[in-house]
Amino acid sequence: DWTRPARPYAIAHRGASAYAPDCSLEAYEKAHRLGAEFWEVDIRSARCGTLITYHDRTLPDGQAIADLTAAEIAREAQAQGVPAVPFAAVLDLAHRLGAGIYADIKDTEATLPTLAALRAQGIERAILGAFDPEAAQRLKAAGSPFPASALVPVGADPFAHAAGADVIHLCWERMDRPQDLLDAAFFAEVDRRGQLVVLWHEEDPARMAALRGLPILGICSDRP
């Protein structure tokens, strides 16, 4: 069962984004060379329905990804010097290199198209996450074979926010000592609910060393 690894998976946050432009094919190739088992991929939907790997809602000049076709995004992204790669290209690379996919779905309407794209490419290891809890509900209703993850922002109750998900993804990287909250009581409740845990993107080597010993599915990092 790949969801119960002997040690937490290294999840490359937007690829190895400390070393290459985030969400670029170069960043994902670097993540593979560094040994990351999973690639975190931000996913948005273009106006034409094409899935695009891009974090922000807008390009640097303010144009919304959702208002542009895939062809327009490619042209504008190149002109503005930012990567905005079709999700299909990332999936093709992941399939060839044997990487798992952690899909961070930014547009809720992209949830089922993302699932369809993973199935079509034959990706065997994938986690589908979103801040919007409705995404997990849609995946469950569609019979997704992949774990559904709820991304938990700072200040939200993780168990309430991720009540309908398989994975609790704690996005607590901006907290001072988030590891202090990962105590025995927290993991006892995780076990009681039958859920899994993914942690924020961590770049501090000392803190990473401590986190690797916890009973978790994976840790995100810009430096996997």
N, CA and C of each residue as an Amber inpcrd file, in Angstrom:
protein
   672
   0.8560000  -1.1880000   0.0000000   0.0000000   0.0000000   0.0000000
   0.8960000   1.2430000   0.0000000   0.8990000   1.9850000  -1.1100000
   1.7970000   3.1290000  -1.2140000   1.4080000   4.2720000  -0.2830000
   0.2020000   4.2450000   0.2800000  -0.2010000   5.3080000   1.2070000
   0.3350000   5.0910000   2.6180000   1.0980000   4.0320000   2.8320000
   1.7040000   3.7720000   4.1420000   3.2140000   3.5850000   3.9680000
   3.9250000   4.6590000   3.6020000   5.3610000   4.5250000   3.3290000
   6.1580000   4.2940000   4.6070000   7.3260000   3.6640000   4.4610000
   8.2180000   3.4400000   5.5990000   8.7530000   4.7600000   6.1420000
   8.9320000   5.7350000   5.2850000   9.3000000   7.0910000   5.6910000
   8.4700000   8.0560000   4.8730000   8.2820000   9.2740000   5.3540000
   7.4460000  10.2290000   4.6090000   7.9950000  10.4890000   3.2000000
   7.0820000  10.6330000   2.2580000   7.4790000  10.9710000   0.9010000
   8.0140000  12.4020000   0.8380000   9.0040000  12.5900000  -0.0250000
   9.4480000  13.9430000  -0.3730000   8.5450000  14.4480000  -1.4910000
   7.8040000  15.5060000  -1.2120000   6.8730000  16.0890000  -2.1790000
   7.4560000  17.4180000  -2.6520000   7.8830000  17.4690000  -3.8920000
   8.5310000  18.6650000  -4.4260000   7.4890000  19.7590000  -4.6480000
   7.5700000  20.8270000  -3.8690000   6.5870000  21.9030000  -3.8760000
   6.7220000  22.7590000  -5.1350000   5.7920000  22.5890000  -6.0660000
   5.8590000  23.2230000  -7.3930000   7.1360000  22.8030000  -8.1120000
   7.5270000  21.5570000  -7.8850000   8.8110000  21.0750000  -8.3570000
   9.8980000  21.4680000  -7.3650000  11.1430000  21.2990000  -7.7490000
  12.2490000  21.7620000  -6.9040000  12.3670000  23.2680000  -7.1020000
  11.4070000  24.0010000  -6.5310000  11.2320000  25.4130000  -6.8820000
  12.2680000  26.3300000  -6.2580000  13.1260000  25.7910000  -5.3770000
  14.2440000  26.5940000  -4.8760000  15.3550000  26.7030000  -5.9090000
  15.3140000  25.8320000  -6.9080000  16.4160000  25.7450000  -7.8610000
  16.0190000  26.0510000  -9.3060000  14.7380000  26.1660000  -9.5690000
  14.2530000  26.4310000 -10.9240000  12.9020000  27.1350000 -10.8070000
  12.4580000  27.8200000 -11.8540000  11.1660000  28.5110000 -11.7790000
  10.0390000  27.5600000 -11.3810000   9.2360000  27.9950000 -10.4050000
   8.2120000  27.0840000  -9.8890000   7.1920000  26.7130000 -10.9570000
   6.7380000  25.4710000 -10.8680000   5.7590000  24.8980000 -11.7970000
   6.2910000  24.7970000 -13.2280000   7.6120000  24.8130000 -13.3830000
   8.1950000  24.6410000 -14.7160000   8.6160000  23.1920000 -14.9030000
   8.7250000  22.7550000 -16.1510000   9.2110000  21.4040000 -16.4090000
  10.6310000  21.2350000 -15.8700000  11.4140000  22.2960000 -15.9310000
  12.7690000  22.2470000 -15.3740000  12.7320000  21.9490000 -13.8740000
  11.7980000  22.5720000 -13.1580000  11.6870000  22.3420000 -11.7160000
  11.2870000  20.9000000 -11.4070000  10.4070000  20.3320000 -12.2270000
   9.9940000  18.9460000 -11.9920000  11.1040000  17.9640000 -12.3610000
  11.8290000  18.2420000 -13.4110000  12.9670000  17.3960000 -13.7630000
  14.0240000  17.4420000 -12.6630000  14.2650000  18.6140000 -12.1070000
  15.2180000  18.7450000 -11.0010000  14.7310000  17.9700000  -9.7820000
  13.4370000  18.0320000  -9.5180000  12.8820000  17.2800000  -8.3870000
  13.1350000  15.7850000  -8.5450000  12.9930000  15.3030000  -9.7550000
  13.2630000  13.8830000 -10.0160000  14.7230000  13.5590000  -9.7390000
  15.6230000  14.4210000 -10.1870000  17.0460000  14.1650000  -9.9770000
  17.4130000  14.1990000  -8.4940000  16.6710000  14.9760000  -7.7150000
  16.9170000  15.0570000  -6.2720000  16.2580000  13.9190000  -5.4970000
  15.4580000  13.1100000  -6.1770000  14.8640000  11.9450000  -5.5310000
  13.4720000  12.1270000  -4.9630000  12.7980000  13.2310000  -5.2970000
  11.4370000  13.4360000  -4.7990000  10.4890000  12.3950000  -5.3920000
   9.7030000  11.7660000  -4.5380000   8.7720000  10.7430000  -5.0180000
   7.4980000  11.3390000  -5.6170000   7.1130000  12.5250000  -5.1290000
   5.8980000  13.1840000  -5.6060000   6.2180000  14.6070000  -6.0410000
   5.4530000  15.0830000  -7.0160000   5.5330000  16.4710000  -7.4600000
   4.2300000  17.1720000  -7.1210000   4.3250000  18.2710000  -6.3860000
   3.1360000  19.0890000  -6.1400000   2.9330000  19.9920000  -7.3460000
   1.7360000  19.9440000  -7.9100000   1.4360000  20.6510000  -9.1540000
   0.2080000  21.5300000  -8.9380000   0.3630000  22.8380000  -9.0630000
  -0.7680000  23.7560000  -8.9700000  -1.5440000  23.7210000 -10.2830000
  -2.8540000  23.6080000 -10.1780000  -3.6580000  23.4100000 -11.3830000
  -4.7860000  24.4450000 -11.4590000  -4.8450000  25.1100000 -12.5980000
  -5.9400000  26.0330000 -12.9070000  -6.5150000  25.6720000 -14.2700000
  -7.6870000  26.1940000 -14.5340000  -8.3590000  25.9100000 -15.7880000
  -8.3960000  27.1580000 -16.6600000  -7.9440000  27.0010000 -17.8930000
  -8.0410000  28.0950000 -18.8620000  -9.4900000  28.2460000 -19.3320000
  -9.7620000  29.3420000 -20.0150000 -11.1300000  29.6020000 -20.4890000
 -11.6270000  28.5040000 -21.4200000 -10.7110000  27.8890000 -22.1550000
 -11.0840000  26.8290000 -23.0900000 -11.2090000  25.4610000 -22.4190000
 -10.9060000  25.3960000 -21.1100000 -11.0050000  24.1330000 -20.3850000
  -9.6910000  23.3920000 -20.2230000  -8.6470000  23.8300000 -20.9040000
  -7.3370000  23.2020000 -20.7620000  -6.7990000  23.4370000 -19.3560000
  -6.2480000  22.4040000 -18.7440000  -5.6630000  22.5240000 -17.4130000
  -4.2490000  23.0840000 -17.5310000  -3.9710000  24.0950000 -16.7300000
  -2.6850000  24.7930000 -16.7700000  -2.0170000  24.6810000 -15.4060000
  -0.7100000  24.4290000 -15.4090000   0.0640000  24.3660000 -14.1790000
   0.5580000  25.7740000 -13.8420000  -0.1120000  26.3940000 -12.8750000
   0.2010000  27.7860000 -12.5390000  -0.3780000  28.0870000 -11.1620000
   0.3810000  28.8060000 -10.3280000  -0.0660000  29.0440000  -8.9540000
  -1.0570000  30.1980000  -8.8250000  -0.7150000  31.3560000  -9.3280000
  -1.5300000  32.5520000  -9.1070000  -2.7770000  32.5630000  -9.9900000
  -3.7440000  33.3700000  -9.5790000  -4.9500000  33.5340000 -10.3930000
  -4.6540000  34.3040000 -11.6720000  -3.6540000  35.1770000 -11.5940000
  -3.3770000  36.0640000 -12.7200000  -1.9170000  35.9750000 -13.1540000
  -1.6740000  36.3420000 -14.3910000  -0.3160000  36.5290000 -14.8770000
   0.2610000  37.8100000 -14.2640000   1.5630000  38.0380000 -14.3720000
   2.1460000  39.2400000 -13.7530000   1.4830000  40.5480000 -14.1610000
   0.9340000  40.6060000 -15.3800000   0.3090000  41.8610000 -15.8150000
  -1.1480000  41.9860000 -15.3740000  -1.6470000  41.0130000 -14.6080000
  -2.9980000  41.0920000 -14.0690000  -4.0560000  40.3450000 -14.8440000
  -3.7290000  39.7910000 -16.0020000  -4.7110000  39.0270000 -16.7540000
  -5.0150000  37.7040000 -16.0340000  -6.2910000  37.4080000 -15.8790000
  -6.6950000  36.2000000 -15.1640000  -6.5230000  34.9680000 -16.0470000
  -5.9660000  33.9110000 -15.4820000  -5.8180000  32.6470000 -16.1990000
  -7.1700000  32.1640000 -16.7140000  -8.2060000  32.3060000 -15.9060000
  -9.5310000  31.8040000 -16.2720000 -10.1440000  32.5510000 -17.4480000
  -9.6100000  33.7440000 -17.7600000 -10.1640000  34.5480000 -18.8520000
  -9.4450000  34.3300000 -20.1750000  -8.3920000  33.5120000 -20.1620000
  -7.5720000  33.3220000 -21.3560000  -7.6390000  31.8830000 -21.8380000
  -7.5060000  31.6950000 -23.1360000  -7.3950000  30.3390000 -23.6720000
  -5.9730000  29.8230000 -23.4300000  -5.7840000  28.5250000 -23.6270000
  -4.4590000  27.9410000 -23.4380000  -3.4340000  28.5920000 -24.3750000
  -3.8400000  28.8600000 -25.6190000  -2.9300000  29.4860000 -26.5730000
  -2.5590000  30.8950000 -26.1240000  -3.5330000  31.6390000 -25.6180000
  -3.2600000  32.9950000 -25.1350000  -2.3510000  32.9650000 -23.9130000
  -2.5860000  31.9950000 -23.0220000  -1.7410000  31.8650000 -21.8260000
  -0.3040000  31.5680000 -22.2220000  -0.1200000  30.6420000 -23.1620000
   1.2330000  30.2990000 -23.6040000   1.9440000  31.5190000 -24.1670000
   1.2340000  32.2930000 -24.9870000   1.8400000  33.4780000 -25.6030000
   2.1660000  34.5430000 -24.5530000   1.2150000  34.8060000 -23.6820000
   1.4060000  35.8610000 -22.6900000   2.4450000  35.4630000 -21.6420000
   2.4400000  34.2050000 -21.2320000   3.4040000  33.7510000 -20.2340000
   4.8260000  33.8650000 -20.7750000   5.0050000  33.4950000 -22.0290000
   6.3320000  33.6090000 -22.6330000   6.7680000  35.0670000 -22.7050000
   5.8440000  35.9260000 -23.0890000   6.1740000  37.3480000 -23.2070000
   6.5080000  37.9600000 -21.8480000   5.8700000  37.4390000 -20.7920000
   6.0820000  37.9920000 -19.4500000   7.1300000  37.2340000 -18.6480000
   7.7210000  36.2080000 -19.2610000   8.8310000  35.5130000 -18.6280000
   8.4770000  34.6100000 -17.4770000   7.2770000  34.0100000 -17.5230000
   6.8740000  33.0820000 -16.4610000   6.4450000  31.7610000 -17.0920000
   6.6720000  30.6290000 -16.4030000   6.1820000  29.3510000 -16.9210000
   4.7050000  29.1790000 -16.6200000   3.9520000  28.7170000 -17.5940000
   2.5440000  28.3430000 -17.4240000   2.3380000  27.1240000 -18.3100000
   2.6830000  25.9720000 -17.7750000   2.7960000  24.7410000 -18.5490000
   1.4610000  23.9920000 -18.5680000   1.0500000  23.4500000 -19.7010000
  -0.1360000  22.5880000 -19.6960000   0.0650000  21.4070000 -18.7510000
  -0.9360000  21.1020000 -17.9600000  -0.8570000  19.9820000 -17.0180000
  -0.5240000  18.6890000 -17.7440000  -0.9930000  18.5430000 -18.9640000
  -0.7270000  17.3320000 -19.7390000   0.7680000  17.1260000 -19.9410000
   1.5290000  18.2170000 -20.1030000   2.9710000  18.0980000 -20.2930000
   3.6520000  17.6190000 -19.0170000   3.1790000  18.0940000 -17.8680000
   3.7320000  17.6390000 -16.5880000   3.3980000  16.1680000 -16.3720000
   2.1770000  15.7740000 -16.6940000   1.7820000  14.3730000 -16.5430000
   2.6070000  13.4640000 -17.4450000   2.8630000  13.9070000 -18.6610000
   3.6740000  13.1020000 -19.5630000   5.0760000  12.8960000 -18.9890000
   5.6620000  13.9530000 -18.4360000   6.9850000  13.8450000 -17.8290000
   6.9490000  12.9390000 -16.5990000   5.9270000  13.0980000 -15.7670000
   5.8050000  12.2750000 -14.5640000   5.6440000  10.8030000 -14.9170000
   4.8760000  10.5250000 -15.9530000   4.6650000   9.1390000 -16.3740000
   5.9820000   8.5290000 -16.8490000   6.7510000   9.2910000 -17.6000000
   8.0280000   8.7720000 -18.1100000   9.0500000   8.5600000 -17.0030000
   9.0210000   9.4160000 -15.9730000  10.0120000   9.3430000 -14.9030000
   9.5200000   8.5660000 -13.6850000   8.2600000   8.1710000 -13.6870000
   7.7230000   7.3810000 -12.5790000   7.4120000   8.1780000 -11.3310000
   7.1350000   9.4700000 -11.4780000   6.8390000  10.3180000 -10.3250000
   5.3630000  10.2600000  -9.9640000   5.0760000  10.3570000  -8.6750000
   3.7070000  10.5280000  -8.2320000   3.3020000  11.9930000  -8.3450000
   2.0080000  12.2390000  -8.4030000   1.4880000  13.5970000  -8.5560000
   0.6770000  13.9930000  -7.3250000   1.0100000  15.1450000  -6.7720000
   0.1650000  15.7620000  -5.7480000  -0.4910000  16.9610000  -6.4160000
  -1.7340000  16.8150000  -6.7800000  -2.4540000  17.8570000  -7.5120000
  -3.0600000  18.8610000  -6.5300000  -2.5860000  20.0930000  -6.5660000
  -3.1500000  21.1790000  -5.7670000  -4.1120000  21.9380000  -6.6750000
  -5.3850000  21.6200000  -6.5540000  -6.3980000  22.1360000  -7.4710000
  -6.8360000  23.5220000  -7.0090000  -6.4860000  24.5260000  -7.7850000
  -6.7790000  25.9130000  -7.4120000  -8.1820000  26.3450000  -7.8120000
  -8.7140000  25.7720000  -8.8840000 -10.0770000  26.0710000  -9.3300000
 -10.9280000  24.8370000  -9.0720000 -11.9620000  24.9550000  -8.2630000
 -12.7840000  23.7950000  -7.9220000 -13.3600000  23.1320000  -9.1630000
 -13.6660000  23.9330000 -10.1920000 -14.2200000  23.3620000 -11.4170000
 -13.2150000  22.4830000 -12.1540000 -11.9430000  22.5860000 -11.7970000
 -10.9130000  21.7560000 -12.4230000 -10.7700000  20.3970000 -11.7310000
 -11.5640000  20.1360000 -10.7060000 -11.4030000  18.9160000  -9.9090000
 -11.5870000  17.6540000 -10.7460000 -12.7270000  17.5030000 -11.3710000
 -12.9890000  16.2740000 -12.1300000 -12.1560000  16.1950000 -13.4110000
 -11.9230000  17.3100000 -14.1260000 -10.9850000  17.2310000 -15.2540000
  -9.5800000  16.7890000 -14.8350000  -9.1380000  17.1990000 -13.6510000
  -7.8340000  16.7450000 -13.1520000  -7.8410000  15.2440000 -12.9280000
  -8.8900000  14.7490000 -12.3100000  -9.0280000  13.3030000 -12.1080000
  -9.0180000  12.5670000 -13.4430000  -9.7420000  13.0790000 -14.4110000
  -9.7980000  12.4390000 -15.7320000  -8.4250000  12.4280000 -16.4000000
  -7.6780000  13.5210000 -16.2510000  -6.3510000  13.5990000 -16.8660000
  -5.3960000  12.5920000 -16.2430000  -5.4530000  12.4270000 -14.9280000
  -4.6050000  11.4490000 -14.2460000  -4.9270000  10.0360000 -14.6990000
  -6.2080000   9.7480000 -14.8020000  -6.6240000   8.4100000 -15.2470000
  -6.1950000   8.1540000 -16.6870000  -6.3670000   9.1430000 -17.5270000
  -6.0290000   8.9730000 -18.9430000  -4.5340000   8.7390000 -19.1450000
  -3.7130000   9.3590000 -18.3130000  -2.2660000   9.2170000 -18.4460000
  -1.7560000   7.9390000 -17.7760000  -2.6020000   7.2980000 -16.9910000
  -2.1910000   6.0670000 -16.3300000  -1.3230000   6.2880000 -15.1060000
  -1.4610000   7.4500000 -14.4780000  -0.7130000   7.7290000 -13.2480000
  -1.2570000   6.8270000 -12.1340000  -0.3720000   6.1120000 -11.4640000
  -0.8010000   5.1520000 -10.4470000  -0.7940000   5.7330000  -9.0400000
   0.1080000   6.6670000  -8.7760000   0.1880000   7.2690000  -7.4470000
  -0.1400000   8.7560000  -7.5590000  -1.2380000   9.1440000  -6.9530000
  -1.6460000  10.5440000  -6.9960000  -2.4620000  10.8750000  -5.7590000
  -2.3640000  12.1110000  -5.3540000  -3.1780000  12.6800000  -4.2850000
  -3.7960000  13.9430000  -4.8540000  -5.0810000  14.1270000  -4.6560000
  -5.7560000  15.2980000  -5.2060000  -6.2220000  16.1770000  -4.0590000
  -5.6530000  17.3950000  -3.9920000  -5.9510000  18.2870000  -2.8880000
  -6.4880000  19.6250000  -3.3290000  -7.1210000  20.3180000  -2.3670000
  -7.6480000  21.6630000  -2.6130000  -7.9650000  22.3120000  -1.2760000
  -7.9260000  23.6350000  -1.2520000  -8.3800000  24.3500000  -0.0580000
  -9.8940000  24.2580000   0.0810000 -10.5950000  24.1670000  -1.0280000
 -12.0500000  24.0850000  -1.0140000 -12.4770000  22.6620000  -0.6480000
 -13.1220000  22.4440000   0.5110000 -13.5260000  21.0920000   0.8970000
 -14.4820000  20.4320000  -0.0960000 -15.1410000  21.2340000  -0.9260000
 -16.0690000  20.6600000  -1.9060000 -15.3490000  19.7740000  -2.9160000
 -14.0790000  20.0390000  -3.1510000 -13.3280000  19.2240000  -4.1080000
 -13.2890000  17.7690000  -3.6690000 -13.0580000  17.5310000  -2.3800000
 -13.0320000  16.1600000  -1.8640000 -14.3850000  15.4940000  -2.0460000
 -15.4600000  16.2420000  -1.8520000 -16.7990000  15.6860000  -2.0270000
 -17.0300000  15.2830000  -3.4760000 -16.5810000  16.1180000  -4.4030000
 -16.7530000  15.7940000  -5.8260000 -15.9520000  14.5510000  -6.2010000
 -14.7520000  14.4290000  -5.6590000 -13.9250000  13.2650000  -5.9670000
 -14.5550000  11.9900000  -5.4250000 -15.0760000  12.0590000  -4.2180000
 -15.7290000  10.8850000  -3.6320000 -16.9310000  10.4680000  -4.4840000
 -17.7310000  11.4450000  -4.8880000 -18.9180000  11.1510000  -5.6810000
 -18.5670000  10.5560000  -7.0320000 -17.3900000  10.9240000  -7.5540000
 -16.9600000  10.4280000  -8.8640000 -16.2330000   9.0890000  -8.7820000
 -16.0930000   8.5630000  -7.5760000 -15.4270000   7.2720000  -7.4230000
 -13.9240000   7.3410000  -7.6700000 -13.2940000   8.4400000  -7.2760000
 -11.8560000   8.5870000  -7.4850000 -11.0860000   7.4790000  -6.7660000
 -10.1030000   6.8580000  -7.4430000  -9.2820000   5.8430000  -6.7970000
  -8.1430000   6.4360000  -5.9750000  -7.9940000   7.7690000  -6.0270000
  -6.8810000   8.4380000  -5.3630000  -7.3380000   9.1010000  -4.0700000
  -6.4470000   9.2070000  -3.0740000  -6.8030000   9.9260000  -1.8510000
  -7.1430000  11.3860000  -2.1390000  -8.1790000  11.8610000  -1.4750000
  -8.5720000  13.2690000  -1.5680000  -8.0070000  14.0040000  -0.3580000
  -7.3650000  15.1340000  -0.6150000  -6.6990000  15.8890000   0.4340000
  -7.3530000  17.2550000   0.6050000  -7.5170000  17.6550000   1.8570000
  -8.0030000  18.9980000   2.1620000  -6.8520000  19.8240000   2.7090000
  -6.5490000  20.9300000   2.0420000  -5.4810000  21.8170000   2.4830000
  -6.0270000  22.7260000   3.5780000  -5.3780000  22.6990000   4.7280000
  -5.8870000  23.3880000   5.9150000  -5.1000000  24.6710000   6.1490000
  -5.7420000  25.8300000   6.0570000  -5.0250000  27.0900000   6.2760000
  -4.7890000  27.3420000   7.7600000  -3.8810000  28.2600000   8.0430000
  -3.6190000  28.6630000   9.4210000  -4.9110000  29.1900000  10.0480000
  -5.1940000  28.7430000  11.2600000  -6.3770000  29.2060000  11.9740000
  -7.5900000  28.3240000  11.8390000  -7.5930000  27.4140000  10.8810000
  -8.7290000  26.5090000  10.7070000  -8.5290000  25.2520000  11.5410000
  -9.6370000  24.7060000  12.0430000  -9.5900000  23.4250000  12.7530000
  -9.3120000  22.3350000  11.7180000  -8.1850000  21.6230000  11.8150000
  -7.8500000  20.6540000  10.7650000  -8.8740000  19.5370000  10.6230000
  -9.4530000  19.1040000  11.7100000 -10.3910000  17.9880000  11.6300000
 -11.7520000  18.4210000  11.0900000 -12.1560000  19.6330000  11.4010000
 -13.4130000  20.1430000  10.8420000 -13.2410000  20.4580000   9.3620000
 -12.1300000  21.1080000   9.0050000 -11.9150000  21.5160000   7.6190000
 -11.7390000  20.3080000   6.7000000 -11.0880000  19.2570000   7.2030000
 -10.7900000  18.0890000   6.3830000 -11.6950000  16.9110000   6.7070000
 -12.8880000  17.1950000   7.2080000 -13.7780000  16.1230000   7.6610000
 -14.1340000  15.1400000   6.5530000 -14.2470000  15.6000000   5.3160000
 -14.6410000  14.7190000   4.2280000 -13.4930000  14.2120000   3.3840000
 -12.2560000  14.4300000   3.8460000 -11.0800000  14.0890000   3.0490000
 -10.3380000  12.8890000   3.6290000  -9.5120000  12.2760000   2.7990000
  -8.6520000  11.1770000   3.2490000  -7.3680000  11.6940000   3.8680000
  -6.9360000  12.8640000   3.4180000  -5.6540000  13.4300000   3.8290000
  -5.8600000  14.8220000   4.4210000  -5.2500000  15.0570000   5.5770000
  -5.2010000  16.3840000   6.1810000  -3.8660000  17.0060000   5.7930000
  -3.9030000  18.0440000   4.9860000  -2.6740000  18.7200000   4.5560000
  -2.5770000  20.0340000   5.3090000  -1.6400000  20.0950000   6.2450000
  -1.4890000  21.2600000   7.0950000  -0.6090000  22.3050000   6.4230000
  -1.1970000  23.4120000   6.0240000  -0.4570000  24.4910000   5.3620000
  -0.0550000  25.5210000   6.4170000   0.8610000  25.1210000   7.2820000
   1.2340000  25.9190000   8.4440000   2.6550000  26.4590000   8.3400000
   3.1750000  26.6160000   7.1170000   4.5660000  27.0310000   6.9760000
   4.8440000  28.4300000   7.5140000   3.8150000  29.2560000   7.6750000
   4.0350000  30.6220000   8.1560000   3.9070000  30.7310000   9.6800000
   3.6690000  29.6150000  10.3520000   3.6270000  29.6230000  11.8100000
   5.0430000  29.4870000  12.3650000   5.2400000  29.9630000  13.5930000
   6.5700000  29.9490000  14.1900000   7.0500000  28.5350000  14.4960000
   6.2560000  27.7690000  15.2230000   6.6350000  26.3990000  15.5700000
   5.4350000  25.4600000  15.3690000   5.0370000  25.2570000  14.1380000
   3.8680000  24.4000000  13.8960000   4.0830000  22.9640000  14.3530000
   5.3300000  22.5190000  14.3890000   5.5900000  21.1390000  14.7970000
   5.1420000  20.8590000  16.2280000   5.0370000  21.9030000  17.0460000
   4.6200000  21.6920000  18.4340000   3.1690000  21.2210000  18.5350000
   2.3850000  21.4800000  17.5070000   0.9710000  21.0630000  17.5140000
   0.7930000  19.6110000  17.0910000   1.8650000  19.0080000  16.6000000
   1.7780000  17.6290000  16.1190000   2.1230000  16.6780000  17.2670000
   1.2720000  16.6900000  18.2710000   1.5380000  15.8940000  19.4710000
   0.7890000  14.5710000  19.4190000   0.9090000  13.7900000  20.4890000
   0.2930000  12.4660000  20.5310000  -1.2220000  12.5550000  20.3990000
  -1.8180000  13.5760000  20.9890000  -3.2710000  13.7250000  20.9110000
  -3.7190000  13.9700000  19.4690000  -2.9350000  14.7780000  18.7410000
  -3.2770000  15.0490000  17.3360000  -3.2600000  13.7580000  16.5290000
  -2.1850000  12.9860000  16.6510000  -2.0770000  11.7680000  15.8410000
  -3.0570000  10.6850000  16.3050000  -3.4210000  10.7020000  17.5790000
  -4.4430000   9.7610000  18.0470000  -5.7790000  10.0520000  17.3660000
  -6.1000000  11.3310000  17.2050000  -7.3450000  11.7000000  16.5270000
  -7.2700000  11.3890000  15.0350000  -6.0980000  11.6000000  14.4350000
  -5.9020000  11.2250000  13.0290000  -6.1750000   9.7410000  12.8420000
  -5.6050000   8.9150000  13.7160000  -5.7950000   7.4650000  13.6260000
  -7.2560000   7.0870000  13.8340000  -7.8980000   7.7480000  14.7810000
  -9.3080000   7.4350000  15.0580000 -10.1780000   7.7030000  13.8370000
  -9.8380000   8.7280000  13.0920000 -10.6140000   9.0890000  11.9130000
 -10.1640000   8.3300000  10.6560000  -9.0570000   7.6030000  10.7590000
  -8.5660000   6.8540000   9.6010000  -8.0250000   7.7320000   8.4960000
  -7.4510000   8.8690000   8.8690000  -6.9250000   9.8030000   7.8790000
  -5.4050000   9.7480000   7.8330000  -4.8430000  10.4370000   6.8480000
  -3.4080000  10.5670000   6.6700000  -3.0360000  12.0430000   6.7780000
  -1.7460000  12.3220000   6.9390000  -1.2970000  13.7010000   7.1330000
  -0.1640000  14.0300000   6.1680000  -0.2800000  15.1940000   5.5260000
   0.8090000  15.7860000   4.7420000   1.1400000  17.1320000   5.3680000
   2.4380000  17.4440000   5.4180000   2.8710000  18.6770000   6.0630000
   3.2670000  19.7530000   5.0630000   3.2350000  20.9560000   5.5730000
   3.5900000  22.1840000   4.8590000   4.9410000  22.0780000   4.1600000
   5.2280000  23.0490000   3.2830000   6.5420000  23.0080000   2.6400000
   7.5870000  23.5210000   3.6280000   8.5330000  22.6360000   3.8930000
   9.5560000  22.8580000   4.9250000  10.9340000  22.9380000   4.2820000
  11.6860000  23.9870000   4.6120000  13.0110000  24.1650000   4.0400000
  14.1320000  24.1720000   5.0920000  13.7720000  24.1780000   6.3790000
  14.7740000  24.2050000   7.4360000  15.2950000  22.7900000   7.7040000
  16.5820000  22.5270000   7.5120000  17.0970000  21.1600000   7.6370000
  16.8840000  20.5440000   9.0180000  17.0850000  21.3180000  10.0940000
  16.9340000  20.7690000  11.4330000  15.4880000  20.3870000  11.7130000
  14.5760000  21.2690000  11.3300000  13.1710000  20.9630000  11.5620000
  12.7170000  19.8200000  10.6640000  13.2320000  19.7760000   9.4460000
  12.9060000  18.6760000   8.5440000  13.3270000  17.3370000   9.1450000
  14.5080000  17.2930000   9.7690000  14.9960000  16.0510000  10.3620000
  14.0430000  15.5420000  11.4370000  13.4770000  16.4640000  12.2200000
  12.5330000  16.0640000  13.2570000  11.2030000  15.6130000  12.6580000
  10.7530000  16.2940000  11.6250000   9.4660000  15.9690000  11.0200000
   9.4870000  14.6130000  10.3270000  10.6500000  14.2200000   9.7980000
  10.7310000  12.9530000   9.0660000  10.4140000  11.7510000   9.9390000
  10.5390000  11.8950000  11.2590000  10.2530000  10.7800000  12.1440000
   8.8000000  10.6590000  12.5510000   7.9420000  11.5480000  12.0700000
   6.5310000  11.5210000  12.4480000   5.7490000  10.5520000  11.5590000
   4.6180000  10.0420000  12.0440000   3.7970000   9.1060000  11.2530000
   2.9410000   9.8420000  10.2250000   3.5780000  10.3170000   9.1660000
   2.9050000  11.1450000   8.1720000   3.1410000  10.5750000   6.7850000
   2.3090000  10.9960000   5.8480000   2.4080000  10.5090000   4.4640000
   3.5170000  11.2040000   3.7030000   3.6800000  12.5120000   3.9100000
   4.6790000  13.2240000   3.1420000   4.9260000  14.6240000   3.6620000
   6.0420000  15.2050000   3.2150000   6.4160000  16.5720000   3.5520000
   6.7250000  17.3090000   2.2540000   6.1110000  18.4460000   2.0790000
   6.4060000  19.2760000   0.9150000   7.6920000  20.0640000   1.1520000
   8.3870000  20.3920000   0.0850000   9.5830000  21.2130000   0.2250000
   9.9510000  21.8260000  -1.1150000  10.4370000  23.0670000  -1.0580000
  11.0170000  23.6910000  -2.2460000  12.3760000  23.0750000  -2.5510000
  12.9630000  22.4310000  -1.5190000  14.2800000  21.7910000  -1.6600000
  14.1630000  20.3170000  -1.2780000  13.4760000  19.5210000  -2.0940000
  13.2180000  18.1170000  -1.7230000  14.5110000  17.2900000  -1.6430000
